[in-house]
Short mmCIF file of C-alpha atoms and ligand atoms in Angstrom, two decimals:
data_model
loop_
_atom_site.label_atom_id
_atom_site.label_comp_id
_atom_site.label_asym_id
_atom_site.label_seq_id
_atom_site.Cartn_x
_atom_site.Cartn_y
_atom_site.Cartn_z
CA MET U 1 4.81 34.09 -18.88
CA ASP U 2 5.47 31.88 -15.41
CA ALA U 3 2.78 29.88 -14.86
CA GLN U 4 2.62 30.29 -11.20
CA ARG U 5 2.64 33.73 -12.18
CA GLU U 6 -0.14 33.81 -14.74
CA TRP U 7 -2.26 31.79 -12.13
CA PHE U 8 -1.39 34.99 -8.82
CA GLU U 9 -3.00 37.53 -11.55
CA LYS U 10 -5.77 35.69 -13.35
CA ASP U 11 -9.42 34.78 -12.01
CA TYR U 12 -9.93 31.66 -13.69
CA TYR U 13 -13.52 31.57 -11.72
CA LYS U 14 -14.17 35.03 -13.09
CA VAL U 15 -12.78 33.77 -16.63
CA LEU U 16 -15.62 31.45 -16.81
CA GLY U 17 -17.89 32.91 -14.50
CA ILE U 18 -18.78 30.74 -11.66
CA ASP U 19 -18.08 30.74 -8.03
CA ALA U 20 -15.27 29.34 -6.64
CA ASP U 21 -17.20 26.48 -5.37
CA ALA U 22 -18.17 25.35 -8.32
CA THR U 23 -18.34 21.66 -8.46
CA ALA U 24 -15.91 19.85 -11.53
CA LYS U 25 -19.52 19.47 -12.76
CA GLU U 26 -20.90 23.31 -12.94
CA ILE U 27 -16.43 23.99 -14.60
CA THR U 28 -17.14 21.57 -17.19
CA LYS U 29 -20.45 22.76 -18.26
CA ALA U 30 -20.00 26.43 -17.74
CA TYR U 31 -16.80 26.15 -19.64
CA ARG U 32 -18.66 24.24 -22.93
CA LYS U 33 -20.81 26.87 -23.27
CA LEU U 34 -18.56 29.93 -23.67
CA ALA U 35 -15.94 27.38 -25.98
CA ARG U 36 -19.20 27.12 -28.02
CA GLN U 37 -20.27 30.43 -27.92
CA LEU U 38 -16.80 31.89 -28.10
CA HIS U 39 -15.50 29.39 -30.56
CA PRO U 40 -13.19 31.35 -33.76
CA ASP U 41 -15.42 29.52 -36.16
CA GLN U 42 -18.26 31.04 -35.21
CA ASN U 43 -17.10 34.33 -34.68
CA PRO U 44 -14.99 35.06 -37.88
CA GLY U 45 -12.78 38.41 -37.23
CA ASP U 46 -14.26 38.79 -34.04
CA ASP U 47 -10.66 39.27 -32.32
CA ALA U 48 -11.99 40.40 -28.48
CA ALA U 49 -14.02 36.70 -28.81
CA GLU U 50 -11.04 35.22 -29.94
CA ASP U 51 -9.12 36.46 -26.95
CA ARG U 52 -11.81 35.61 -24.91
CA PHE U 53 -11.78 31.38 -26.36
CA LYS U 54 -7.71 31.60 -25.45
CA ASP U 55 -8.82 33.13 -21.49
CA VAL U 56 -11.44 30.81 -21.33
CA THR U 57 -9.39 27.88 -22.96
CA ALA U 58 -6.75 28.53 -20.44
CA ALA U 59 -8.86 29.36 -17.34
CA TYR U 60 -10.74 25.33 -18.00
CA ASP U 61 -7.32 24.26 -18.51
CA VAL U 62 -6.27 24.57 -14.72
CA LEU U 63 -9.68 24.11 -12.73
CA GLY U 64 -10.78 21.18 -15.16
CA ASP U 65 -7.86 18.69 -13.81
CA GLU U 66 -8.25 18.17 -9.88
CA THR U 67 -4.96 18.15 -9.24
CA LYS U 68 -4.14 21.88 -10.67
CA ARG U 69 -7.24 23.38 -10.18
CA SER U 70 -5.95 23.01 -6.22
CA GLU U 71 -2.55 24.67 -6.88
CA TYR U 72 -4.14 26.91 -8.13
CA ASP U 73 -6.42 27.66 -5.59
CA GLU U 74 -3.06 27.52 -3.00
CA VAL U 75 -1.32 30.24 -5.11
CA ARG U 76 -4.94 32.32 -5.31
CA ARG U 77 -4.70 31.94 -1.70
CA LEU U 78 -1.21 33.03 -0.90
CA GLY U 79 -0.95 35.56 -3.52
CA PRO U 80 -3.53 38.26 -2.35
CA MET U 81 -1.78 37.76 1.43
CA GLY U 82 1.45 39.18 0.45
CA GLY U 83 0.87 40.75 -2.31
CA GLY U 84 -1.66 43.38 -2.40
CA PRO U 85 -0.98 46.67 -1.45
CA GLY U 86 -0.33 46.64 3.02
CA GLY U 87 0.20 43.07 2.67
CA GLY U 88 -2.35 40.84 4.14
CA PRO U 89 -3.82 39.66 7.45
CA GLY U 90 -1.83 36.21 6.81
CA GLY U 91 0.85 35.49 9.41
CA PHE U 92 3.66 36.20 6.84
CA SER U 93 4.22 38.60 3.77
CA PHE U 94 5.80 38.71 0.79
CA ASN U 95 8.44 41.18 0.55
CA VAL U 96 7.48 42.17 -2.85
CA GLY U 97 9.91 44.45 -3.13
CA ASP U 98 12.59 42.28 -3.40
CA MET U 99 11.11 40.11 -5.70
CA GLN U 100 10.49 42.06 -8.81
CA GLY U 101 11.73 40.70 -11.92
CA GLY U 102 9.17 38.08 -11.69
CA ASP U 103 10.70 35.87 -8.83
CA ILE U 104 7.48 35.43 -7.18
CA GLY U 105 6.30 32.51 -9.81
CA ASP U 106 10.01 30.83 -8.56
CA VAL U 107 9.58 30.87 -5.04
CA LEU U 108 6.11 30.20 -5.15
CA GLY U 109 6.96 27.36 -7.30
CA GLN U 110 9.63 26.02 -4.88
CA MET U 111 7.12 26.26 -1.88
CA PHE U 112 4.96 23.35 -3.97
CA ARG U 113 7.41 21.50 -4.67
CA GLY U 114 8.95 21.59 -1.90
CA GLN U 115 5.20 20.78 -0.48
CA ARG U 116 4.89 18.12 -2.70
CA GLY U 117 8.59 16.83 -1.76
CA ARG U 118 7.26 16.32 2.17
CA GLY U 119 4.11 14.86 0.95
CA GLY U 120 5.21 12.04 -1.31
CA GLY U 121 8.28 11.18 0.02
CA ARG U 122 9.95 12.11 -3.34
CA SER U 123 10.68 15.65 -5.13
CA SER U 124 9.32 16.41 -8.48
CA SER U 125 12.84 17.40 -10.03
CA GLY U 126 13.86 14.30 -9.69
CA VAL U 127 16.50 16.06 -7.10
CA GLY U 128 17.03 15.24 -3.15
CA PRO U 129 17.26 11.99 -1.48
CA GLN U 130 14.03 9.98 -2.87
CA ARG U 131 12.92 6.87 -1.50
CA GLY U 132 13.99 3.49 -2.90
CA SER U 133 10.47 1.62 -4.51
CA ASP U 134 9.02 -1.39 -3.26
CA VAL U 135 9.84 -4.59 -4.21
CA THR U 136 6.83 -7.48 -4.40
CA ALA U 137 7.79 -11.51 -4.23
CA GLN U 138 5.57 -14.31 -4.07
CA LEU U 139 6.01 -16.84 -1.57
CA ASN U 140 3.71 -20.22 -1.67
CA LEU U 141 3.94 -22.02 1.56
CA ASP U 142 2.14 -25.26 2.77
CA PHE U 143 -0.05 -25.68 5.29
CA ALA U 144 1.65 -26.54 8.48
CA ASP U 145 4.80 -24.35 7.78
CA ALA U 146 2.35 -21.16 7.18
CA ALA U 147 0.90 -22.20 10.39
CA THR U 148 4.03 -22.54 12.53
CA GLY U 149 6.05 -19.83 10.67
CA LEU U 150 9.31 -20.38 9.79
CA THR U 151 12.56 -18.79 8.25
CA THR U 152 13.12 -19.17 4.68
CA THR U 153 14.96 -17.57 1.71
CA LEU U 154 13.07 -15.03 -1.17
CA TYR U 155 14.81 -15.65 -4.53
CA LEU U 156 13.73 -12.94 -6.61
CA THR U 157 15.45 -10.22 -9.28
CA SER U 158 15.34 -6.28 -8.90
CA ASP U 159 16.62 -3.65 -8.57
CA ALA U 160 19.62 -3.67 -5.47
CA GLN U 161 22.50 -2.02 -4.16
CA CYS U 162 25.34 -2.43 -7.00
CA SER U 163 27.36 -5.19 -6.39
CA THR U 164 30.61 -3.90 -8.20
CA CYS U 165 30.98 -0.61 -6.09
CA SER U 166 28.69 -1.73 -3.15
CA GLY U 167 25.96 1.17 -3.99
CA SER U 168 28.67 3.69 -3.16
CA GLY U 169 28.45 4.62 -7.25
CA ALA U 170 32.12 5.45 -8.03
CA LYS U 171 34.56 3.08 -9.88
CA PRO U 172 36.10 0.00 -7.44
CA GLY U 173 39.27 2.12 -6.22
CA THR U 174 37.84 4.85 -6.74
CA HIS U 175 35.72 7.38 -3.91
CA PRO U 176 32.82 10.04 -3.87
CA THR U 177 34.12 13.36 -2.99
CA VAL U 178 32.57 16.14 -1.18
CA CYS U 179 30.17 18.38 -3.17
CA GLY U 180 32.06 21.83 -3.23
CA LEU U 181 28.85 23.40 -4.01
CA CYS U 182 26.96 22.14 -0.91
CA GLY U 183 29.99 21.42 1.56
CA GLY U 184 28.46 18.22 1.62
CA ARG U 185 24.67 19.74 3.18
CA GLY U 186 23.09 17.95 0.13
CA VAL U 187 20.95 21.34 0.43
CA VAL U 188 21.69 24.66 -0.75
CA ASP U 189 20.44 27.95 1.31
CA ASP U 190 18.62 30.37 -1.22
CA ASN U 191 17.95 33.82 0.36
CA GLN U 192 14.92 35.53 -1.40
CA GLY U 193 13.81 38.33 0.43
CA MET U 194 12.62 37.91 3.82
CA PHE U 195 12.75 33.89 2.80
CA SER U 196 15.51 32.13 3.08
CA PHE U 197 14.62 28.12 1.02
CA SER U 198 16.85 25.25 1.88
CA SER U 199 16.24 23.48 -1.87
CA PRO U 200 17.98 20.30 -2.83
CA CYS U 201 21.53 20.43 -3.80
CA ARG U 202 21.42 20.39 -7.50
CA ASN U 203 25.24 19.62 -8.30
CA CYS U 204 25.21 16.31 -6.23
CA GLN U 205 21.04 15.79 -6.78
CA GLY U 206 21.10 16.78 -2.83
CA SER U 207 22.94 13.51 -2.15
CA GLY U 208 26.03 15.49 -0.53
CA SER U 209 28.89 13.63 -2.44
CA VAL U 210 29.58 14.33 -6.24
CA ILE U 211 31.25 10.96 -7.96
CA SER U 212 33.96 11.30 -11.00
CA ASP U 213 34.72 8.10 -11.63
CA PRO U 214 31.57 6.46 -11.94
CA CYS U 215 30.96 2.50 -11.93
CA ALA U 216 30.80 1.01 -14.73
CA THR U 217 28.45 -1.56 -13.55
CA CYS U 218 25.58 1.15 -12.60
CA ARG U 219 27.06 4.35 -14.12
CA GLY U 220 27.03 6.00 -10.75
CA THR U 221 23.51 5.32 -9.60
CA GLY U 222 24.66 2.61 -7.05
CA ILE U 223 21.75 0.35 -8.29
CA GLU U 224 21.38 -2.29 -10.22
CA ARG U 225 19.00 -5.11 -11.20
CA ARG U 226 20.14 -8.66 -10.29
CA PRO U 227 19.15 -12.36 -8.57
CA ARG U 228 19.89 -11.56 -5.25
CA GLU U 229 18.45 -13.89 -2.22
CA VAL U 230 16.74 -12.36 0.97
CA LYS U 231 15.86 -13.98 4.33
CA ALA U 232 12.98 -13.86 5.63
CA ARG U 233 11.25 -14.58 8.70
CA ILE U 234 7.57 -15.68 7.91
CA PRO U 235 5.65 -15.21 11.56
CA ALA U 236 3.40 -18.36 12.30
CA GLY U 237 -0.33 -17.62 11.59
CA VAL U 238 -0.08 -15.95 7.92
CA SER U 239 -3.13 -16.59 5.82
CA ASP U 240 -3.61 -17.51 1.76
CA GLY U 241 -3.65 -14.08 0.53
CA GLN U 242 -1.63 -11.81 3.18
CA THR U 243 1.02 -9.69 1.98
CA ILE U 244 3.76 -9.17 4.47
CA ARG U 245 6.41 -6.22 4.73
CA LEU U 246 9.75 -6.26 5.28
CA ALA U 247 11.13 -2.92 6.21
CA GLY U 248 13.82 -1.95 4.09
CA ARG U 249 14.06 -4.96 1.96
CA GLY U 250 13.09 -3.12 -1.26
CA THR U 251 15.10 -1.43 -3.74
CA PRO U 252 18.11 1.47 -2.19
CA GLY U 253 17.08 4.86 -2.28
CA ARG U 254 18.34 7.41 -4.40
CA HIS U 255 20.77 10.54 -3.33
CA GLY U 256 20.41 9.09 0.21
CA GLY U 257 16.96 8.03 0.35
CA PRO U 258 15.93 5.45 2.73
CA THR U 259 15.64 2.17 1.07
CA GLY U 260 12.11 0.81 0.10
CA ASP U 261 10.10 -2.30 1.55
CA LEU U 262 10.38 -5.40 0.40
CA LEU U 263 6.26 -7.00 -0.49
CA VAL U 264 5.84 -10.49 0.05
CA GLU U 265 2.52 -12.02 -1.17
CA ILE U 266 1.83 -15.75 0.77
CA SER U 267 -0.15 -18.25 -0.78
CA VAL U 268 -0.89 -21.15 1.33
CA ALA U 269 -1.88 -24.47 0.10
CA PRO U 270 -4.72 -26.26 1.71
CA HIS U 271 -4.21 -29.11 4.09
CA ASP U 272 -5.97 -32.73 2.89
CA ARG U 273 -6.67 -33.09 6.55
CA PHE U 274 -6.67 -29.40 8.95
CA GLY U 275 -8.69 -26.27 8.09
CA ARG U 276 -7.65 -23.09 9.75
CA SER U 277 -10.30 -20.63 11.14
CA GLY U 278 -8.31 -17.54 12.18
CA ARG U 279 -5.56 -18.97 15.53
CA ASN U 280 -7.82 -21.93 15.28
CA LEU U 281 -7.28 -25.18 13.42
CA THR U 282 -10.60 -27.04 12.73
CA VAL U 283 -10.03 -30.57 11.78
CA ASN U 284 -12.91 -33.97 11.53
CA VAL U 285 -12.36 -37.12 13.18
CA PRO U 286 -14.64 -40.52 12.21
CA VAL U 287 -15.87 -42.37 15.25
CA THR U 288 -17.41 -45.65 15.77
CA PHE U 289 -20.96 -45.48 16.57
CA PRO U 290 -20.40 -47.41 20.16
CA GLU U 291 -17.56 -44.55 20.71
CA ALA U 292 -20.48 -42.49 20.66
CA ALA U 293 -22.74 -43.79 22.35
CA LEU U 294 -20.67 -45.27 24.84
CA GLY U 295 -18.15 -42.68 25.26
CA GLY U 296 -14.66 -42.74 25.71
CA ASP U 297 -11.06 -41.76 24.98
CA ILE U 298 -10.35 -40.88 21.39
CA ASP U 299 -7.14 -40.35 19.68
CA VAL U 300 -7.12 -36.80 17.48
CA PRO U 301 -4.27 -35.91 15.36
CA THR U 302 -2.96 -32.34 15.52
CA LEU U 303 -0.95 -30.77 13.09
CA ASP U 304 2.76 -31.44 14.09
CA GLY U 305 1.58 -35.52 13.80
CA ALA U 306 1.49 -36.20 17.27
CA THR U 307 -2.10 -37.12 19.05
CA VAL U 308 -3.94 -35.87 21.50
CA LYS U 309 -6.88 -37.63 23.54
CA LEU U 310 -10.23 -36.19 23.24
CA ARG U 311 -12.55 -37.89 26.17
CA LEU U 312 -16.34 -37.98 24.71
CA ARG U 313 -19.48 -37.75 27.20
CA PRO U 314 -21.67 -40.96 26.69
CA GLY U 315 -24.28 -39.89 23.70
CA THR U 316 -22.01 -37.81 21.41
CA PRO U 317 -23.60 -36.50 19.01
CA SER U 318 -22.32 -36.67 15.40
CA GLY U 319 -21.58 -33.60 14.39
CA SER U 320 -20.64 -32.09 17.33
CA ARG U 321 -17.65 -29.55 18.14
CA HIS U 322 -14.99 -30.04 20.80
CA ARG U 323 -12.31 -28.00 21.68
CA VAL U 324 -8.76 -29.08 22.42
CA LYS U 325 -7.26 -26.33 23.63
CA GLY U 326 -4.16 -24.69 23.08
CA LYS U 327 -3.37 -27.05 19.84
CA GLY U 328 -4.06 -24.53 17.46
CA ILE U 329 -1.37 -21.69 15.78
CA ILE U 330 0.36 -20.41 18.28
CA THR U 331 1.48 -16.26 17.72
CA THR U 332 3.76 -14.09 19.36
CA SER U 333 3.75 -10.28 18.35
CA LYS U 334 4.79 -6.87 20.51
CA ARG U 335 1.79 -5.92 20.59
CA GLU U 336 -0.41 -9.03 21.47
CA GLY U 337 2.06 -11.36 23.06
CA THR U 338 1.78 -15.34 22.91
CA LYS U 339 -1.55 -16.40 22.08
CA SER U 340 -2.46 -20.03 21.14
CA GLY U 341 -5.45 -21.23 19.29
CA ASP U 342 -7.43 -24.38 19.53
CA LEU U 343 -8.25 -27.28 18.16
CA ILE U 344 -11.68 -27.84 16.97
CA VAL U 345 -12.47 -31.35 16.59
CA THR U 346 -15.73 -32.39 14.80
CA VAL U 347 -16.96 -36.23 15.60
CA GLU U 348 -18.37 -38.11 12.69
CA VAL U 349 -20.23 -41.01 13.62
CA ASP U 350 -18.74 -43.43 10.87
CA VAL U 351 -21.50 -46.08 9.27
CA PRO U 352 -20.17 -48.94 8.59
CA THR U 353 -20.77 -50.16 4.88
CA THR U 354 -19.91 -53.78 4.93
CA LEU U 355 -20.68 -56.06 7.79
CA THR U 356 -19.49 -58.89 9.18
CA ASP U 357 -22.36 -61.35 9.87
CA ALA U 358 -21.63 -61.01 13.65
CA GLN U 359 -22.47 -57.29 13.29
CA ARG U 360 -25.65 -57.18 11.79
CA SER U 361 -26.63 -59.91 14.45
CA VAL U 362 -25.49 -57.51 16.80
CA ILE U 363 -27.14 -54.19 15.21
CA GLU U 364 -30.57 -56.03 14.42
CA GLN U 365 -30.69 -57.20 18.35
CA LEU U 366 -30.03 -53.10 18.72
CA ALA U 367 -32.25 -52.13 16.18
CA GLU U 368 -35.21 -53.80 17.76
CA THR U 369 -34.83 -52.01 21.18
CA THR U 370 -34.00 -48.66 20.02
CA THR U 371 -35.76 -45.58 19.06
CA VAL U 372 -35.41 -42.78 17.86
CA ASP U 373 -35.09 -40.14 20.45
CA PRO U 374 -37.97 -37.58 19.84
CA ARG U 375 -36.19 -34.76 20.74
CA THR U 376 -33.95 -35.43 17.63
CA SER U 377 -36.49 -36.45 15.35
CA THR U 378 -37.91 -32.69 14.07
ZN1 ZN E 401 27.84 0.37 -9.35
ZN1 ZN E 402 25.77 19.02 -3.10
#
């Protein structure tokens, strides 16, 4: 018997003696208990027990599987609505008279296939348009390229449009012809009682055309696995571990379905001088004690190789942080427009490891007149 039809007719919840809202745990518990009681080994020669055992097993086979259970619930919900005497309270009813001969299972089957097709983007039967799969590629960037963005070429081997037939699937010199069954629509109408279902055409797998002379390279699929080059624009400010999605650069779809995406996984090498914090760049800059004590302009490196002046106040503490506006990462996106980060400079007072005699004597003079500021000596 057709599974959907069997579902429609049997109350598996009742078979297991549980409520329709039973949890997965309760279902398993009820099943185990009944299975132990009714097991043929426990009831030799008892045909009734054996039948019950089969029912219980069939019920658990469905209710014990989350996916099957929800489909079963759907069948049960839709079925009585139209199948019961006088129709149901729902918004539509099945014309049962037209369905005698076991068609209801087929009808429900089609409805579920249709639902899955919409939800998952592919049809379970392999017929009809199917979206191509996503392809993953790795890209290693150096720090500066990740900050500024670049256009690069990715080399990857993946399913791609067949180069022999340009994806048509037809042997070069021949062309796919319009499907005679669906007239190129890719779907056929199937009248079942009050309903008219459109289902993908099986003659052309929903593509609307048929290939009489398939391409030898791809055997008519229009897809071959081959090395290919993909030009990719990597935006400024990508970070290590980020994935960039390039829409429509993955595997071609089947039967007229859309192409999948290319997912580029980015690794960014660290820089020996600069760090990153979002859009801001960070850099540590050593200064001399006189520069920190007396103040003045210091040269600060930027990522593009140029330097900018940063003015230190007299008495700038070691470890203090200073902001150079607009010298961070500049990003442009449709959503946010152009935004620029800053360069965050951490000043580190450099303590000399060797001194000339003259330096030593000056510092010794300084030492005699210097005490630690009580505010900073906690
Ligand atoms: Zn081909
Ligand atoms: Zn067709």
